[in-house]
mmCIF file of C-alpha atoms in Angstrom:
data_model
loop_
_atom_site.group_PDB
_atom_site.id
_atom_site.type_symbol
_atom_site.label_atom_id
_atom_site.label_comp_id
_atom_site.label_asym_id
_atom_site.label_seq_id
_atom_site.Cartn_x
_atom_site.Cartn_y
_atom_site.Cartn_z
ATOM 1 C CA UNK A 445 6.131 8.705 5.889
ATOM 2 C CA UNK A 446 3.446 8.515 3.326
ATOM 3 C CA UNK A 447 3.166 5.551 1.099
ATOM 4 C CA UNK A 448 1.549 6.497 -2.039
ATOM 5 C CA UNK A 449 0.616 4.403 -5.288
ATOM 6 C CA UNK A 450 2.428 4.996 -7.923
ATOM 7 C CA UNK A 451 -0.105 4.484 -10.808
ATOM 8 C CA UNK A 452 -4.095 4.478 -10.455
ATOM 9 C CA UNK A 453 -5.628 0.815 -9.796
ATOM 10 C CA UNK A 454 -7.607 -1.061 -7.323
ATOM 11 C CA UNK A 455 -6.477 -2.143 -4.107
ATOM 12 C CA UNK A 456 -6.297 -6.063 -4.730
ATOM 13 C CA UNK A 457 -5.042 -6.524 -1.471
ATOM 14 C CA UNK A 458 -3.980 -4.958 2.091
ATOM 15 C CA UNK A 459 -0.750 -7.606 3.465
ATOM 16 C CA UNK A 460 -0.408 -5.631 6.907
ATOM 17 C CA UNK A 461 -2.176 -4.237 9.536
ATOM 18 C CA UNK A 462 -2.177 -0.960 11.697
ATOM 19 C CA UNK A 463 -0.094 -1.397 14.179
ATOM 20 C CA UNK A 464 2.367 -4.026 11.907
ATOM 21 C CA UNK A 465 6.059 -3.537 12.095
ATOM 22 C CA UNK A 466 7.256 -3.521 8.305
ATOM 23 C CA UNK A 467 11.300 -3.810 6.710
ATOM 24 C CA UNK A 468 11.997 -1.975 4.352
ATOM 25 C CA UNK A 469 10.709 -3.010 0.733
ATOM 26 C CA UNK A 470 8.281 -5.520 2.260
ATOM 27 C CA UNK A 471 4.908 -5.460 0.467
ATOM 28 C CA UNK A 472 2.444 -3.396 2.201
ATOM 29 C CA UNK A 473 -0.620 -3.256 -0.621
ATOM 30 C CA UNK A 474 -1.398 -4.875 -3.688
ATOM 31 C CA UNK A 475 -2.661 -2.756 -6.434
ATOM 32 C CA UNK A 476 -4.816 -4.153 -9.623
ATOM 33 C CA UNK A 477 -4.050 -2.099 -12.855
ATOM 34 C CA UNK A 478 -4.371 -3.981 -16.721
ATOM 35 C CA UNK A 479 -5.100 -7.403 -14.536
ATOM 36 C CA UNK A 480 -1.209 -6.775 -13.525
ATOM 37 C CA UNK A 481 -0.709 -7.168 -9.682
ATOM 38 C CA UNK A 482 1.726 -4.185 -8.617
ATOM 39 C CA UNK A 483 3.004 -5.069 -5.394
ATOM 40 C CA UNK A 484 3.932 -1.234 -3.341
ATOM 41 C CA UNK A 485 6.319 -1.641 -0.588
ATOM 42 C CA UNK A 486 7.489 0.066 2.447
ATOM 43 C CA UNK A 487 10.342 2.479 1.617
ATOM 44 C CA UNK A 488 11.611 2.788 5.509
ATOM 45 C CA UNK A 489 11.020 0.684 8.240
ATOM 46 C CA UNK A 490 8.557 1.598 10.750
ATOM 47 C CA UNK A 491 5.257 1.116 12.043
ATOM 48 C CA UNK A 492 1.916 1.107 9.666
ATOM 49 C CA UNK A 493 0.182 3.884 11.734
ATOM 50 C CA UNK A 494 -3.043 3.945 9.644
ATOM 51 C CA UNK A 495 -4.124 2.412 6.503
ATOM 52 C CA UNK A 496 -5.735 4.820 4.183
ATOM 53 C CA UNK A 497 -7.464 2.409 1.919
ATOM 54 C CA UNK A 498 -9.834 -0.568 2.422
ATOM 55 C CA UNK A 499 -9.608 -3.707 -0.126
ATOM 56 C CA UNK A 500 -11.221 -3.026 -3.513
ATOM 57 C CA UNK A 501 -11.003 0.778 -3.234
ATOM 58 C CA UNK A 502 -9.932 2.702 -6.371
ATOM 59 C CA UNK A 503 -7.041 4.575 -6.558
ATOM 60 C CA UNK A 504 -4.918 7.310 -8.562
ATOM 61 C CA UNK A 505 -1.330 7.776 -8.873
ATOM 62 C CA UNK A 506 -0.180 9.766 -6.063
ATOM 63 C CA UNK A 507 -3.128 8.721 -3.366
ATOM 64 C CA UNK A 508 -1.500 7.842 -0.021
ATOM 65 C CA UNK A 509 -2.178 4.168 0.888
ATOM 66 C CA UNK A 510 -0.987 4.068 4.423
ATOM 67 C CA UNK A 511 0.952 6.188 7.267
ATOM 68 C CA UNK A 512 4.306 4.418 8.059
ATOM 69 C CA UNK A 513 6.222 6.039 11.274
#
């Protein structure tokens, strides 16, 4: 599954790891947008496979932020 951000920001912060086990709708990535932190969360849970996105990386609505399997 991909996790994607739903509007364009930066990446404030990355909460997991690859490798991480993550619940369902725990936090996965922080985005920055309008100095608003938008938490985005793990729809499934699964395994974070690979992060696609390093810590102050821009992003646009619809970029995937990590592989969850």
């Amino acid at each position: 599954m991909e996790l994607t951000a739903n509007m364009a920001g930066n990446v404030w912060k990355i909460v997991v790891n690859e490798g991480d086990k993550v619940e369902e709708d725990q936090d996965v990535v922080i985005l920055e947008s309008m100095k608003m932190e938008i938490p985005i969360a793990a729809e499934e849970a699964g395994t974070i496979k690979e992060l696609k996105v390093a810590e102050g990386d821009f992003v646009n609505e619809g970029d995937v932020l990590a592989i969850i399997e």
